[in-house]
Amino acid sequence: MKRMIIIIDLHCDATMPLGAYEFGGGNKYSRSLINLLLKYQIPFIYITRKKFTELEEFCILGKHQYFYRIKLGALGISDKDFIQNYKQDAITEIERILPNFSDFYPIFHSIYWSSGEIALYFASKYHSYFVHTVSSNAKRKILQGAIDDNPNNR
């Protein structure tokens, strides 16, 4: 069975330019990852959160390479930690997507902590692998004197 990487990145949208709206630079990693997978024709599904009505919910990027934006709460800019309030909704939406790719063995990859919780759930459900990329600027915030804003369950 051919493998497919399922990238869950609800914090950033890899198609958005760096610095646009709420996007600082976390989406740079996602964009680089997608470009690499496209270049080497590695099957993947990238799942992010739909924030703007103008952006499509689904597109095909290449052979066995797909991009999904799922709706979680109201459209628009919001604090990234709000995803915790929609974790079950995200799981439900992703569960609607994955059966369409039952010919593939999924390997889950997440970016940012809340997406990691969801990817870990799916990796366990599918008896699969789970890779998590830490995307955080917390160390820089602390060096600049910011208060600790880490939620307890992170």
mmCIF file of C-alpha atoms in Angstrom:
data_model
loop_
_atom_site.group_PDB
_atom_site.id
_atom_site.type_symbol
_atom_site.label_atom_id
_atom_site.label_comp_id
_atom_site.label_asym_id
_atom_site.label_seq_id
_atom_site.Cartn_x
_atom_site.Cartn_y
_atom_site.Cartn_z
ATOM 1 C CA MET A 1 0.000 0.000 0.000
ATOM 2 C CA LYS A 2 1.371 3.406 -0.969
ATOM 3 C CA ARG A 3 1.970 5.929 1.809
ATOM 4 C CA MET A 4 0.431 9.390 2.020
ATOM 5 C CA ILE A 5 1.498 12.176 4.364
ATOM 6 C CA ILE A 6 -1.434 13.874 6.070
ATOM 7 C CA ILE A 7 -0.308 17.337 7.164
ATOM 8 C CA ILE A 8 -2.527 18.937 9.794
ATOM 9 C CA ASP A 9 -1.689 22.618 10.115
ATOM 10 C CA LEU A 10 -4.699 24.450 11.527
ATOM 11 C CA HIS A 11 -2.644 27.374 12.782
ATOM 12 C CA CYS A 12 -1.190 28.546 9.450
ATOM 13 C CA ASP A 13 -2.242 28.446 5.819
ATOM 14 C CA ALA A 14 0.785 27.636 3.677
ATOM 15 C CA THR A 15 -0.605 29.670 0.773
ATOM 16 C CA MET A 16 -0.775 32.952 2.689
ATOM 17 C CA PRO A 17 2.159 35.364 2.381
ATOM 18 C CA LEU A 18 4.385 35.858 5.401
ATOM 19 C CA GLY A 19 3.249 38.757 7.542
ATOM 20 C CA ALA A 20 -0.251 38.945 6.007
ATOM 21 C CA TYR A 21 -3.064 39.418 8.515
ATOM 22 C CA GLU A 22 -2.254 37.269 11.551
ATOM 23 C CA PHE A 23 0.430 35.268 9.770
ATOM 24 C CA GLY A 24 3.870 35.927 11.182
ATOM 25 C CA GLY A 25 6.093 33.354 9.554
ATOM 26 C CA GLY A 26 4.916 29.968 10.747
ATOM 27 C CA ASN A 27 3.488 29.252 7.333
ATOM 28 C CA LYS A 28 6.956 29.465 5.771
ATOM 29 C CA TYR A 29 7.774 25.971 7.057
ATOM 30 C CA SER A 30 4.506 24.577 5.689
ATOM 31 C CA ARG A 31 5.051 26.178 2.299
ATOM 32 C CA SER A 32 8.604 24.799 2.101
ATOM 33 C CA LEU A 33 7.369 21.338 3.065
ATOM 34 C CA ILE A 34 4.601 21.384 0.451
ATOM 35 C CA ASN A 35 7.000 22.586 -2.254
ATOM 36 C CA LEU A 36 9.390 19.743 -1.435
ATOM 37 C CA LEU A 37 6.607 17.153 -1.549
ATOM 38 C CA LEU A 38 5.390 18.561 -4.863
ATOM 39 C CA LYS A 39 8.910 18.504 -6.305
ATOM 40 C CA TYR A 40 9.434 14.842 -5.430
ATOM 41 C CA GLN A 41 5.823 13.872 -6.247
ATOM 42 C CA ILE A 42 5.192 12.501 -2.770
ATOM 43 C CA PRO A 43 1.483 11.944 -2.047
ATOM 44 C CA PHE A 44 0.068 14.248 0.619
ATOM 45 C CA ILE A 45 -2.998 15.976 1.959
ATOM 46 C CA TYR A 46 -2.516 19.381 3.550
ATOM 47 C CA ILE A 47 -5.335 20.370 5.911
ATOM 48 C CA THR A 48 -5.639 23.865 7.289
ATOM 49 C CA ARG A 49 -8.382 26.116 8.619
ATOM 50 C CA LYS A 50 -10.489 28.192 6.238
ATOM 51 C CA LYS A 51 -10.308 31.835 7.267
ATOM 52 C CA PHE A 52 -11.494 33.768 4.221
ATOM 53 C CA THR A 53 -14.513 33.236 1.953
ATOM 54 C CA GLU A 54 -12.438 34.008 -1.147
ATOM 55 C CA LEU A 55 -10.227 30.966 -0.700
ATOM 56 C CA GLU A 56 -11.434 27.617 -2.007
ATOM 57 C CA GLU A 57 -12.024 24.732 0.365
ATOM 58 C CA PHE A 58 -10.353 22.126 -1.837
ATOM 59 C CA CYS A 59 -7.852 22.020 -4.656
ATOM 60 C CA ILE A 60 -5.687 19.437 -6.353
ATOM 61 C CA LEU A 61 -2.029 20.450 -6.481
ATOM 62 C CA GLY A 62 -0.633 17.424 -8.310
ATOM 63 C CA LYS A 63 -1.024 13.698 -8.670
ATOM 64 C CA HIS A 64 -2.139 12.488 -5.224
ATOM 65 C CA GLN A 65 -1.436 15.932 -3.747
ATOM 66 C CA TYR A 66 -4.409 17.714 -2.188
ATOM 67 C CA PHE A 67 -5.116 20.892 -0.240
ATOM 68 C CA TYR A 68 -8.106 21.266 2.107
ATOM 69 C CA ARG A 69 -9.385 24.200 4.124
ATOM 70 C CA ILE A 70 -11.886 23.137 6.773
ATOM 71 C CA LYS A 71 -14.343 25.460 8.471
ATOM 72 C CA LEU A 72 -13.868 25.857 12.208
ATOM 73 C CA GLY A 73 -15.962 28.528 13.858
ATOM 74 C CA ALA A 74 -16.509 31.898 12.247
ATOM 75 C CA LEU A 75 -14.422 32.822 9.233
ATOM 76 C CA GLY A 76 -11.823 35.507 9.707
ATOM 77 C CA ILE A 77 -8.771 36.256 11.731
ATOM 78 C CA SER A 78 -8.651 34.812 15.223
ATOM 79 C CA ASP A 79 -6.168 33.901 17.907
ATOM 80 C CA LYS A 80 -4.485 30.577 17.162
ATOM 81 C CA ASP A 81 -5.379 29.181 20.584
ATOM 82 C CA PHE A 82 -9.073 29.312 19.660
ATOM 83 C CA ILE A 83 -8.489 26.025 17.803
ATOM 84 C CA GLN A 84 -8.685 24.282 21.183
ATOM 85 C CA ASN A 85 -12.394 25.200 21.240
ATOM 86 C CA TYR A 86 -12.908 23.454 17.892
ATOM 87 C CA LYS A 87 -10.760 20.369 18.318
ATOM 88 C CA GLN A 88 -13.695 17.948 18.037
ATOM 89 C CA ASP A 89 -15.063 19.855 15.017
ATOM 90 C CA ALA A 90 -11.654 19.551 13.354
ATOM 91 C CA ILE A 91 -11.591 15.808 14.017
ATOM 92 C CA THR A 92 -15.090 15.473 12.536
ATOM 93 C CA GLU A 93 -14.130 17.436 9.415
ATOM 94 C CA ILE A 94 -10.923 15.454 8.905
ATOM 95 C CA GLU A 95 -12.832 12.200 9.382
ATOM 96 C CA ARG A 96 -14.943 13.240 6.364
ATOM 97 C CA ILE A 97 -11.816 13.659 4.238
ATOM 98 C CA LEU A 98 -9.712 10.601 5.064
ATOM 99 C CA PRO A 99 -12.083 7.844 3.818
ATOM 100 C CA ASN A 100 -11.637 9.260 0.297
ATOM 101 C CA PHE A 101 -8.008 8.113 0.463
ATOM 102 C CA SER A 102 -8.367 4.581 1.811
ATOM 103 C CA ASP A 103 -6.010 3.269 -0.902
ATOM 104 C CA PHE A 104 -3.145 4.910 0.965
ATOM 105 C CA TYR A 105 -1.466 4.237 4.282
ATOM 106 C CA PRO A 106 -1.549 7.556 6.196
ATOM 107 C CA ILE A 107 1.436 9.038 7.984
ATOM 108 C CA PHE A 108 0.447 12.041 10.069
ATOM 109 C CA HIS A 109 2.478 15.225 10.336
ATOM 110 C CA SER A 110 1.381 18.179 12.420
ATOM 111 C CA ILE A 111 2.552 21.718 12.889
ATOM 112 C CA TYR A 112 1.856 23.658 16.077
ATOM 113 C CA TRP A 113 0.631 22.107 19.299
ATOM 114 C CA SER A 114 -3.140 22.099 18.794
ATOM 115 C CA SER A 115 -2.783 20.402 15.409
ATOM 116 C CA GLY A 116 -0.449 17.933 17.103
ATOM 117 C CA GLU A 117 -3.156 16.808 19.489
ATOM 118 C CA ILE A 118 -5.435 16.119 16.530
ATOM 119 C CA ALA A 119 -2.736 14.336 14.514
ATOM 120 C CA LEU A 120 -1.883 12.185 17.520
ATOM 121 C CA TYR A 121 -5.546 11.171 17.742
ATOM 122 C CA PHE A 122 -5.561 10.093 14.077
ATOM 123 C CA ALA A 123 -2.207 8.324 14.271
ATOM 124 C CA SER A 124 -3.562 6.260 17.139
ATOM 125 C CA LYS A 125 -6.846 5.586 15.332
ATOM 126 C CA TYR A 126 -5.087 4.462 12.136
ATOM 127 C CA HIS A 127 -2.240 2.657 13.961
ATOM 128 C CA SER A 128 0.168 4.853 12.081
ATOM 129 C CA TYR A 129 3.146 7.130 12.540
ATOM 130 C CA PHE A 130 3.039 10.661 13.876
ATOM 131 C CA VAL A 131 5.597 13.394 13.248
ATOM 132 C CA HIS A 132 5.250 16.783 14.910
ATOM 133 C CA THR A 133 7.010 20.002 13.995
ATOM 134 C CA VAL A 134 7.297 22.520 16.785
ATOM 135 C CA SER A 135 6.510 25.982 15.495
ATOM 136 C CA SER A 136 6.958 28.463 18.275
ATOM 137 C CA ASN A 137 8.502 31.812 18.957
ATOM 138 C CA ALA A 138 8.015 31.485 22.712
ATOM 139 C CA LYS A 139 11.749 31.682 23.446
ATOM 140 C CA ARG A 140 11.996 34.996 21.583
ATOM 141 C CA LYS A 141 8.954 36.313 23.459
ATOM 142 C CA ILE A 142 10.485 35.432 26.823
ATOM 143 C CA LEU A 143 13.827 37.042 25.873
ATOM 144 C CA GLN A 144 11.902 40.225 25.070
ATOM 145 C CA GLY A 145 10.234 40.205 28.472
ATOM 146 C CA ALA A 146 6.787 38.949 27.462
ATOM 147 C CA ILE A 147 4.685 37.167 30.025
ATOM 148 C CA ASP A 148 4.327 33.399 29.756
ATOM 149 C CA ASP A 149 1.302 32.740 27.542
ATOM 150 C CA ASN A 150 1.582 28.954 27.351
ATOM 151 C CA PRO A 151 -1.733 27.263 28.081
ATOM 152 C CA ASN A 152 -1.465 24.537 30.713
ATOM 153 C CA ASN A 153 -2.238 21.697 28.300
ATOM 154 C CA ARG A 154 0.356 22.653 25.685
#
